[in-house]
mmCIF file of C-alpha atoms and ligand atoms in Angstrom:
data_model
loop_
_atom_site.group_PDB
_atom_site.id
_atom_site.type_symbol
_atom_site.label_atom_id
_atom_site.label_comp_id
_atom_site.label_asym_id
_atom_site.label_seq_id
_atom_site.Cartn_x
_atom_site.Cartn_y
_atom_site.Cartn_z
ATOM 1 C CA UNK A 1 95.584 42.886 -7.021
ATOM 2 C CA UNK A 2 94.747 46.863 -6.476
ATOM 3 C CA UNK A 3 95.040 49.409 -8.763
ATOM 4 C CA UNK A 4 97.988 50.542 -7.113
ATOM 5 C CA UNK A 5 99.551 47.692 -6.673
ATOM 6 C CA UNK A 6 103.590 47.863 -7.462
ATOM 7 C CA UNK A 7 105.070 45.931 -10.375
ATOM 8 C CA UNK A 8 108.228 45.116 -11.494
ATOM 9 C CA UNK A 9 108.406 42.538 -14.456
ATOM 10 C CA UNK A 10 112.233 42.942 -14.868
ATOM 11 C CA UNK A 11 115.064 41.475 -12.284
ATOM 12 C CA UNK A 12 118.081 39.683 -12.608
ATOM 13 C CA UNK A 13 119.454 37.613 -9.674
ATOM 14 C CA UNK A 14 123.167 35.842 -9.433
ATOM 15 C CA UNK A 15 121.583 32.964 -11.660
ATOM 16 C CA UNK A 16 122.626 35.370 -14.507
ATOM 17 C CA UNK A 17 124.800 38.968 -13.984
ATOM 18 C CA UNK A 18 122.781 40.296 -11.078
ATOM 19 C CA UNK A 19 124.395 40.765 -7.604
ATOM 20 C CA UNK A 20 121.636 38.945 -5.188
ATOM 21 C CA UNK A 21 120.710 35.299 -4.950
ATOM 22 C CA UNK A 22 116.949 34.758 -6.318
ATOM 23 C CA UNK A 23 116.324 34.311 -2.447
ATOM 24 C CA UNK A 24 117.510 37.573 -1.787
ATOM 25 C CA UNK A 25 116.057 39.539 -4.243
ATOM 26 C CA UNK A 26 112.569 38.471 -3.701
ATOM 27 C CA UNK A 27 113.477 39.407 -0.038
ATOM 28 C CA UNK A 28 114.330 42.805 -1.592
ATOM 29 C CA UNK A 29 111.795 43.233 -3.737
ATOM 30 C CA UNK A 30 109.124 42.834 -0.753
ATOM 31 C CA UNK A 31 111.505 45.209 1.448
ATOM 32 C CA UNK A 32 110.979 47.497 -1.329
ATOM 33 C CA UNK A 33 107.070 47.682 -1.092
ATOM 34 C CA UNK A 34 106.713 45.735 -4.672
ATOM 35 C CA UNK A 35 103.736 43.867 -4.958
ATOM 36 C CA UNK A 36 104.610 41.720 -7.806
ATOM 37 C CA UNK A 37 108.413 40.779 -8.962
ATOM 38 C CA UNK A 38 109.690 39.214 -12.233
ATOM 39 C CA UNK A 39 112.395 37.612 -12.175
ATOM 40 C CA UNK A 40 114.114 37.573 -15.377
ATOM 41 C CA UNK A 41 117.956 36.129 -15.896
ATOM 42 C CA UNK A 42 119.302 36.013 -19.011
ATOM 43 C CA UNK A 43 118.255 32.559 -20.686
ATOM 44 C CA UNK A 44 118.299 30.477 -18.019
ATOM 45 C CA UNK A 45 115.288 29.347 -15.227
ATOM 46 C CA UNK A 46 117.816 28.636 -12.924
ATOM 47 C CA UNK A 47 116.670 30.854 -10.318
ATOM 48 C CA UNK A 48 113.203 30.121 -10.175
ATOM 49 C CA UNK A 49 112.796 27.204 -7.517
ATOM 50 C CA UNK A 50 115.180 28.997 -5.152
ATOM 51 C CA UNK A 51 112.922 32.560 -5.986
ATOM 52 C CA UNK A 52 109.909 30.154 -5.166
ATOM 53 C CA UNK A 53 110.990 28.632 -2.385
ATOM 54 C CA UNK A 54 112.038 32.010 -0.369
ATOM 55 C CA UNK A 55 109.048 34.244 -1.592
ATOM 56 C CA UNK A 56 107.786 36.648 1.318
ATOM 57 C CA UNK A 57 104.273 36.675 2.221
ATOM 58 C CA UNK A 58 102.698 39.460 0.059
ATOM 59 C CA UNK A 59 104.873 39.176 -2.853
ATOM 60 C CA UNK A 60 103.495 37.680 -6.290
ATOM 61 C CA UNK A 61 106.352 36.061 -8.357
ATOM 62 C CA UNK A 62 106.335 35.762 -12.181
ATOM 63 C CA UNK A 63 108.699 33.180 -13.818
ATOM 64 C CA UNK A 64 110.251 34.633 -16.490
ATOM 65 C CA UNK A 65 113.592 35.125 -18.608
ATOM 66 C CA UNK A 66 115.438 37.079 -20.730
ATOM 67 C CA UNK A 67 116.357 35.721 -23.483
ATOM 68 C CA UNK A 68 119.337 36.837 -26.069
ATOM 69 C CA UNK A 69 118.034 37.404 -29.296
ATOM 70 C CA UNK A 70 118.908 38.967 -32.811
ATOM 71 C CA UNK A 71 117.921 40.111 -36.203
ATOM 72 C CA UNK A 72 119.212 39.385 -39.194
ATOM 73 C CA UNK A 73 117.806 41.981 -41.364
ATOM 74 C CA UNK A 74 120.733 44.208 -40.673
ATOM 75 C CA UNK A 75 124.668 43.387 -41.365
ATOM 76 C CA UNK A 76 125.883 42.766 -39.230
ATOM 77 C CA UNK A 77 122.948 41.603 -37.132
ATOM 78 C CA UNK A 78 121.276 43.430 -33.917
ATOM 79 C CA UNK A 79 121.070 41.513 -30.754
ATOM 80 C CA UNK A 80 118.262 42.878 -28.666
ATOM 81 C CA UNK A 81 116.368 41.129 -25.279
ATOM 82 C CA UNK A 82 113.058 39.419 -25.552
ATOM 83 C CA UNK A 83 111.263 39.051 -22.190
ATOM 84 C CA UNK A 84 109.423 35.547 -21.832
ATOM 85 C CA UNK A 85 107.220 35.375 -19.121
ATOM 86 C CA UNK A 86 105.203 32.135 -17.612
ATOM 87 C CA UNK A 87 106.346 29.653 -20.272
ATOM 88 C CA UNK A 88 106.745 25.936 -19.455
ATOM 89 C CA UNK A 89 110.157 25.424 -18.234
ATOM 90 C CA UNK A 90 110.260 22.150 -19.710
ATOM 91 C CA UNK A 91 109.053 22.865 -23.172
ATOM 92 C CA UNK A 92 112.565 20.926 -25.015
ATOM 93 C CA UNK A 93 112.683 23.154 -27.928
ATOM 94 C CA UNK A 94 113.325 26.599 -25.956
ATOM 95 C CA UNK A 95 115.072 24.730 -23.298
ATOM 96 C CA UNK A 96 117.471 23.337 -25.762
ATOM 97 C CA UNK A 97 117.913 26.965 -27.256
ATOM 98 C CA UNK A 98 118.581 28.577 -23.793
ATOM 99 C CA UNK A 99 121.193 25.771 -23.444
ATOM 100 C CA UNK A 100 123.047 26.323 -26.701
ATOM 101 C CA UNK A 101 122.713 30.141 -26.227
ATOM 102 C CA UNK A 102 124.149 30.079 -22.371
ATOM 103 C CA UNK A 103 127.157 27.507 -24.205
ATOM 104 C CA UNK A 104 127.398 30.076 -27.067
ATOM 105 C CA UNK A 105 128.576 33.114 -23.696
ATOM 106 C CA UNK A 106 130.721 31.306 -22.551
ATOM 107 C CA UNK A 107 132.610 30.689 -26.341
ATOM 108 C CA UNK A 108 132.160 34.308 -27.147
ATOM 109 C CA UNK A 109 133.181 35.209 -23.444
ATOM 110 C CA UNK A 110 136.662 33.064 -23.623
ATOM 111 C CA UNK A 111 137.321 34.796 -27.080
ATOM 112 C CA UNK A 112 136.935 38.741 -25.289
ATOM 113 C CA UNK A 113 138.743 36.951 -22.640
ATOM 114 C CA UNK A 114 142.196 36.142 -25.594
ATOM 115 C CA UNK A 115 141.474 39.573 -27.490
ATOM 116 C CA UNK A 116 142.204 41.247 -23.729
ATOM 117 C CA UNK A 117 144.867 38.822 -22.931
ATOM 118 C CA UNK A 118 146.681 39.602 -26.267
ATOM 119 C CA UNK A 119 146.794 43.007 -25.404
ATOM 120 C CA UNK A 120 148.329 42.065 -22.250
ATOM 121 C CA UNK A 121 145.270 42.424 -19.803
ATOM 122 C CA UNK A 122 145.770 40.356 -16.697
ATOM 123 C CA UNK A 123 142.181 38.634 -16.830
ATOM 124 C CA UNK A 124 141.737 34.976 -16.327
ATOM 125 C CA UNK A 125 138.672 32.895 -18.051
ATOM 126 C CA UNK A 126 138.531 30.138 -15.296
ATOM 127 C CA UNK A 127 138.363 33.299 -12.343
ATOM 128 C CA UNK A 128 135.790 34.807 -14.613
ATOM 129 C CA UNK A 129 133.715 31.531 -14.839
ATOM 130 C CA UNK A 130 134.098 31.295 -11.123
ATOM 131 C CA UNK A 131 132.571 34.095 -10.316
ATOM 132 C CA UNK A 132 129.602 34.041 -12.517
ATOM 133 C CA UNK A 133 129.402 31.108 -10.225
ATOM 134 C CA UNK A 134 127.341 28.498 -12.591
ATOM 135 C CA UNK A 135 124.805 31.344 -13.209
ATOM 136 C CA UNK A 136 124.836 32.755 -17.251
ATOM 137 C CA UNK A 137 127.937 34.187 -17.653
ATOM 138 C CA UNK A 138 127.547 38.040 -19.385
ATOM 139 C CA UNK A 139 129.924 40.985 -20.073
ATOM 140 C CA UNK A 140 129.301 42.422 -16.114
ATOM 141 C CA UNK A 141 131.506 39.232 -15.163
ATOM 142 C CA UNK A 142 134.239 40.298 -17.187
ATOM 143 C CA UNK A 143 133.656 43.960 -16.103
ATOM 144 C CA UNK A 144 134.121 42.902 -12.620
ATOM 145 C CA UNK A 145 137.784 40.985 -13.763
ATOM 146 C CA UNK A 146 138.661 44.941 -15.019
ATOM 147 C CA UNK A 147 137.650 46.061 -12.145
ATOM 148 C CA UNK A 148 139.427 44.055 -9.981
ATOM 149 C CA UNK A 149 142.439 44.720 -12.399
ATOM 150 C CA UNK A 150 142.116 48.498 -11.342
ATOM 151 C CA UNK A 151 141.806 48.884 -15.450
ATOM 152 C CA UNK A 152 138.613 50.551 -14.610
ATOM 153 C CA UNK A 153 136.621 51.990 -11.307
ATOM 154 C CA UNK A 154 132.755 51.120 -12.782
ATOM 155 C CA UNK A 155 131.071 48.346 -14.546
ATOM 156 C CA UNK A 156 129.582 51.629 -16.434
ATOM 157 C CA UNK A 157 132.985 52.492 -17.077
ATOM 158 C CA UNK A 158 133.981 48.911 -18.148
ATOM 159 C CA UNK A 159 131.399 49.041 -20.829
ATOM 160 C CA UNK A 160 132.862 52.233 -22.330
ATOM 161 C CA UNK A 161 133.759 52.304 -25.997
ATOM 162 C CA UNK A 162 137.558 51.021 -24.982
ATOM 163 C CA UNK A 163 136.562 48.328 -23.163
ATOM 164 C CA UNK A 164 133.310 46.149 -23.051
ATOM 165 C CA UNK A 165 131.388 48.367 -25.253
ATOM 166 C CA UNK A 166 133.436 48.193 -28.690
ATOM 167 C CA UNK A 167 136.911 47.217 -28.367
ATOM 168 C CA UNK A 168 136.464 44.213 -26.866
ATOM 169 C CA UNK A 169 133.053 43.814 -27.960
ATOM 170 C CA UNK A 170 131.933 40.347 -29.938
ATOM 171 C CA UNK A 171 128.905 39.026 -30.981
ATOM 172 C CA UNK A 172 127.378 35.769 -29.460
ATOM 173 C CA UNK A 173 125.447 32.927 -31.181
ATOM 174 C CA UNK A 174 121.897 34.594 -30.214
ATOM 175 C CA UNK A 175 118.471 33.093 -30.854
ATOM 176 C CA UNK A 176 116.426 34.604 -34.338
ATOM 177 C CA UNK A 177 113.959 36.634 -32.795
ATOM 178 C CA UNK A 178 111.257 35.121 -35.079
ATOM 179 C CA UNK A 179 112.250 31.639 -33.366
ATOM 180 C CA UNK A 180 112.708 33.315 -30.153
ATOM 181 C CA UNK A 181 109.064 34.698 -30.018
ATOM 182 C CA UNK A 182 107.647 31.382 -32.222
ATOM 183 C CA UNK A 183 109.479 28.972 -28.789
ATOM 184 C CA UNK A 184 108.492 31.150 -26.297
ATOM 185 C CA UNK A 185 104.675 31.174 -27.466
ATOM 186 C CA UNK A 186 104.703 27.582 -28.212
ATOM 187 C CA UNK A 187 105.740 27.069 -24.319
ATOM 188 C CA UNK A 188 102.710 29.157 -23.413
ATOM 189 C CA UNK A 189 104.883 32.109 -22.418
ATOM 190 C CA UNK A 190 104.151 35.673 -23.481
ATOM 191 C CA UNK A 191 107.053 37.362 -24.741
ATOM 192 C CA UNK A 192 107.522 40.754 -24.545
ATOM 193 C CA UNK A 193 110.517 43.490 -26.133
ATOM 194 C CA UNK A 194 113.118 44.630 -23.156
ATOM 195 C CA UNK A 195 114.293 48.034 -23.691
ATOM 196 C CA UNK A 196 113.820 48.357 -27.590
ATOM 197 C CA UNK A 197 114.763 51.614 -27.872
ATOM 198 C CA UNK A 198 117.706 51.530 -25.531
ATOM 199 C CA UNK A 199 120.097 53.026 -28.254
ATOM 200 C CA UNK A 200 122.953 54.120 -25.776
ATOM 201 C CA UNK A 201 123.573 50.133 -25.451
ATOM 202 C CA UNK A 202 123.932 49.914 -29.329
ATOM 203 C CA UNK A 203 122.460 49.980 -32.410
ATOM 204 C CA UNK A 204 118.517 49.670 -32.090
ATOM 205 C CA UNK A 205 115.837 47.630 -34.633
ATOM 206 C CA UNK A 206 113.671 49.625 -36.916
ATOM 207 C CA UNK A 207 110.052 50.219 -36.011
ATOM 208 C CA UNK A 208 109.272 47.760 -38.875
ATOM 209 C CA UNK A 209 110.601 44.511 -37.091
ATOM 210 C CA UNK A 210 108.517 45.507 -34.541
ATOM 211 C CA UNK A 211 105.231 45.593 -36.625
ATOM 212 C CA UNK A 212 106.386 42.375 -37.996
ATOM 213 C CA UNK A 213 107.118 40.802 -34.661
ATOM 214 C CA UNK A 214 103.656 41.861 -33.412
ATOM 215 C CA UNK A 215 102.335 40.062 -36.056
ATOM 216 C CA UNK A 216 104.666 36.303 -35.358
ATOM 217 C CA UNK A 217 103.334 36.898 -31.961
ATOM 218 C CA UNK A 218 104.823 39.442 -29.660
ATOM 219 C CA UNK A 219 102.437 40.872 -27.329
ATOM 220 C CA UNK A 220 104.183 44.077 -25.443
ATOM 221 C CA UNK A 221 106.840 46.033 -25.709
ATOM 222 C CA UNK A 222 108.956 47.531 -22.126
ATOM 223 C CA UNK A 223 108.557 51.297 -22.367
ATOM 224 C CA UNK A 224 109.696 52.940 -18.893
ATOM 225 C CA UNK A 225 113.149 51.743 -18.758
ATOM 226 C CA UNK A 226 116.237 53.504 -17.527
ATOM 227 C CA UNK A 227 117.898 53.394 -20.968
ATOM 228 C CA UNK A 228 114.818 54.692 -22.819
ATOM 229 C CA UNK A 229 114.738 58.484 -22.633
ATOM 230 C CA UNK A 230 110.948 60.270 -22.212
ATOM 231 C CA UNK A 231 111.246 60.788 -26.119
ATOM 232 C CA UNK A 232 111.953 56.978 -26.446
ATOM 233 C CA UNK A 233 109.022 56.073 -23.676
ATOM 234 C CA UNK A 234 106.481 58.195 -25.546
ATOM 235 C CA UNK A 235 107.633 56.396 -28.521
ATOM 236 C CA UNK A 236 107.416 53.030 -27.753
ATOM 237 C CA UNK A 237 104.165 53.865 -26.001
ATOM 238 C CA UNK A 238 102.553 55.318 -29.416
ATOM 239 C CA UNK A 239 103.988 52.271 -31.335
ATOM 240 C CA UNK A 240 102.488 49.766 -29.296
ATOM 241 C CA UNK A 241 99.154 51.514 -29.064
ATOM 242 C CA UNK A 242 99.177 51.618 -33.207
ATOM 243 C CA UNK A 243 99.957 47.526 -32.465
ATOM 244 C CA UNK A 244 97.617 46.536 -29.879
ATOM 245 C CA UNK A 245 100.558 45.962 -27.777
ATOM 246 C CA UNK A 246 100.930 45.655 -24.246
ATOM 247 C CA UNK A 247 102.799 48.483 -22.387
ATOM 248 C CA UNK A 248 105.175 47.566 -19.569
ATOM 249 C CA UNK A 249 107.587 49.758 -16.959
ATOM 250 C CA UNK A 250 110.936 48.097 -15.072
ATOM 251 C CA UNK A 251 113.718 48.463 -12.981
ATOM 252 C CA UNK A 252 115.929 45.641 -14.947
ATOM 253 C CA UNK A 253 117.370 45.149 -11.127
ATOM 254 C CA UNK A 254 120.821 44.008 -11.742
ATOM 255 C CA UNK A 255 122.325 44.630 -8.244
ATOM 256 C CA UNK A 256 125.506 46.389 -7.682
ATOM 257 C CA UNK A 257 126.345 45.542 -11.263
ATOM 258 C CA UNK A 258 124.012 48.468 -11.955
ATOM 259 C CA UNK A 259 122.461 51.489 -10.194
ATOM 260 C CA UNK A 260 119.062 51.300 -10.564
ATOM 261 C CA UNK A 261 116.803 50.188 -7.779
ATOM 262 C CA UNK A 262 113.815 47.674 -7.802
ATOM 263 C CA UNK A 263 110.888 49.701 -8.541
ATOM 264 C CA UNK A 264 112.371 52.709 -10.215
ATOM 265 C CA UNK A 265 109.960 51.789 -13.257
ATOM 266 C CA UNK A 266 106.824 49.752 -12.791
ATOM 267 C CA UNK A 267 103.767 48.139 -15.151
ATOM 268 C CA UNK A 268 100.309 49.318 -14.908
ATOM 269 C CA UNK A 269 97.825 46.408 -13.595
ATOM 270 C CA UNK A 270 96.069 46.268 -16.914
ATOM 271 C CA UNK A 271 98.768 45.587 -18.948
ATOM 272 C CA UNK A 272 100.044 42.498 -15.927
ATOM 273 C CA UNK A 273 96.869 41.669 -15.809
ATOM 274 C CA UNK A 274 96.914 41.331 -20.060
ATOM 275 C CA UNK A 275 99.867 38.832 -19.339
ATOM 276 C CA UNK A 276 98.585 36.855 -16.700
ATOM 277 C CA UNK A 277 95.166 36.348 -19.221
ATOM 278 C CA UNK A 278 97.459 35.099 -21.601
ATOM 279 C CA UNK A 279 99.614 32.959 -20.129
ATOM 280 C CA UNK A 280 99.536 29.166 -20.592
ATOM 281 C CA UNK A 281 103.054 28.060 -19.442
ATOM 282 C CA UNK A 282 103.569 28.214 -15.581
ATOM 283 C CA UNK A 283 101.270 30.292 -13.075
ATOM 284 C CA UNK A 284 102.170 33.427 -10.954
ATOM 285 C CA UNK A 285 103.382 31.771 -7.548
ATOM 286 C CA UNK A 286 102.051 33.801 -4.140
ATOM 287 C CA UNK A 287 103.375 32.446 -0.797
ATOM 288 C CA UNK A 288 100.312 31.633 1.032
HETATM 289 P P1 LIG B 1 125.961 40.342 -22.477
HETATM 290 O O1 LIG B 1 124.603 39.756 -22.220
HETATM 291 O O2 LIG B 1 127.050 39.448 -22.042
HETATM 292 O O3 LIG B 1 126.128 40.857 -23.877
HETATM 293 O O4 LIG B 1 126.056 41.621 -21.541
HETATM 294 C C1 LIG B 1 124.989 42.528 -21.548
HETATM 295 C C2 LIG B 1 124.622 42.877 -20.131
HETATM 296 O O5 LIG B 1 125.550 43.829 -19.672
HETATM 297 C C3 LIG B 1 123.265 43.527 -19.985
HETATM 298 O O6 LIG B 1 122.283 42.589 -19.689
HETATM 299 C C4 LIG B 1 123.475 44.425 -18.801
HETATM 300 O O7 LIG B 1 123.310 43.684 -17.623
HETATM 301 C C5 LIG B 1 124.907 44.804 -18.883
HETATM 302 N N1 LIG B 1 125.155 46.120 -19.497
HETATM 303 C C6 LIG B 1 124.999 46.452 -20.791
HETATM 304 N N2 LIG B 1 125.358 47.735 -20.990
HETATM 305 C C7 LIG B 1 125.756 48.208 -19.789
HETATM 306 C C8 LIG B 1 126.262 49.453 -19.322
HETATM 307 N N3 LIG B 1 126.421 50.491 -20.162
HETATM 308 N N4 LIG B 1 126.564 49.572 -18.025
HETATM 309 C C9 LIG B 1 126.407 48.543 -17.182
HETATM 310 N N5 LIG B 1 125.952 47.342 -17.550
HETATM 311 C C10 LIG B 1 125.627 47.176 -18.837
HETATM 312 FE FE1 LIG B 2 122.087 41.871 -17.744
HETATM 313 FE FE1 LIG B 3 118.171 43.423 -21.398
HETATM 314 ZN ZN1 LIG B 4 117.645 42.664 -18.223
#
């Protein structure tokens, strides 16, 4: 891998709330000049054999997920994302814990589903569940019932402060982040903080956790992200220096569910390189 080499350690395909098969978006990320591609749905490896099996010549795969986390040591707790990348797939404890967390969407998803219904929505939980289409079902599903409701024009729009974003907004059964980084280690993954200062999503985690977490076994933190202004970037960047932490950059791909494109933020090849070293679970996969 060159110096230059283009890296993008955060995608989500239709086995979670993005918009292109894993077979596509590999496609897409090699149409897009990426040299390396993550592919990261939210706590499921679902997509992974498919992502395997159609990887272009060129491209460098990483097996990853992202998995739904909180922290308790606010009221009520934060949910933030914890990136896991190259763990065994099989390891029972996390697998059993992505299983109970995917259950625990769809239990939370059917309640937002009532609350709207009681206020005389027209949404439908089975329609929803259908077109999430056996992948994780998120919020974007249930933005794209709006949508087709004409209630709103934009899954931006459907996660507004009336909608998505507050009104109907309800927690879900998440993983403890102390577990969540404790499983993902134990599988020989390395897990690494999505977006944590992404504070237009909702309320953030103090800079604290984050020492704290570094210390249980955390080993980067996402800087360039689309929800992390250049204030937030230099931030994160400073903290994780202070840590020892890994740095990372990326897209967070989610299709037309979002607007950002593969690429728009990419990781450095030290800090890839830093994850690859550490790594124990599953390998990078290049299509020979
Ligand atoms: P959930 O995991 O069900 O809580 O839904 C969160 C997901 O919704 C995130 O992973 C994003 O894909 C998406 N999302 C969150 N905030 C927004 C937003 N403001 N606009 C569009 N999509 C969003
Ligand atoms: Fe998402
Ligand atoms: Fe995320
Ligand atoms: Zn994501």
């Amino acid at each position: 891998m060159s110096v230059s080499a283009r890296i993008d350690l955060h995608t989500h395909s239709t086995a979670s709330d993005g918009t292109l098969g894993p077979g596509e978006l590999v496609e897409a990320a090699a149409g897009a000049g990426l040299d390396v591609v993550a592919l990261t749905d939210h706590d499921t490896t679902a997509g992974w054999a498919t992502a395997v099996a159609a990887l272009p010549p060129g491209l460098t795969l990483i097996r990853g997920a992202e998995l739904s986390c909180r922290w308790s040591g606010a009221e009520p707790a934060i949910p933030l994302h914890l990136l896991a990348y190259l763990f065994d797939p099989d390891s029972p404890e996390l697998t059993a814990e992505l299983a109970r967390v995917r259950r625990a969407r769809e239990v939370r998803g059917e309640r937002i589903v009532r609350l709207l219904q009681a206020d005389g929505i027209p949404v439908s939980w089975p329609e929803i569940l259908a077109g999430a289409a056996g992948g994780t079902v998120g919020r974007p599903h249930i933005a794209q019932a709006l949508i087709r409701a004409g209630l709103v024009a934009t899954t931006t729009e459907a996660f507004g402060p009336n909608w998505l974003g507050q009104r109907y907004r309800l927690p879900k059964d998440d993983i403890d982040v102390f577990r969540a980084v404790e499983l993902v280690r134990s599988a020989g993954g390395v897990p690494v903080f999505a977006h944590p200062r992404a504070s237009r999503r909702g309320r953030i985690v103090p800079d604290e956790l984050i020492v704290d977490l570094a210390a249980a076994g955390l080993a980067g933190l996402e800087a360039d992200h689309e929800d992390h202004s250049p204030a937030e970037r230099d931030h994160v960047r400073r903290l994780a220096a202070e840590l020892g932490l890994l740095v990372t950059g990326a897209s967070d791909f989610h299709g037309t569910h979002k607007t950002v494109r593969l690429g728009a933020h990419t990781t450095g090849i030290e800090a890839y390189e830093r994850i690859v070293g550490l790594a124990r679970g599953v390998t990078p996969v290049a299509s020979g």
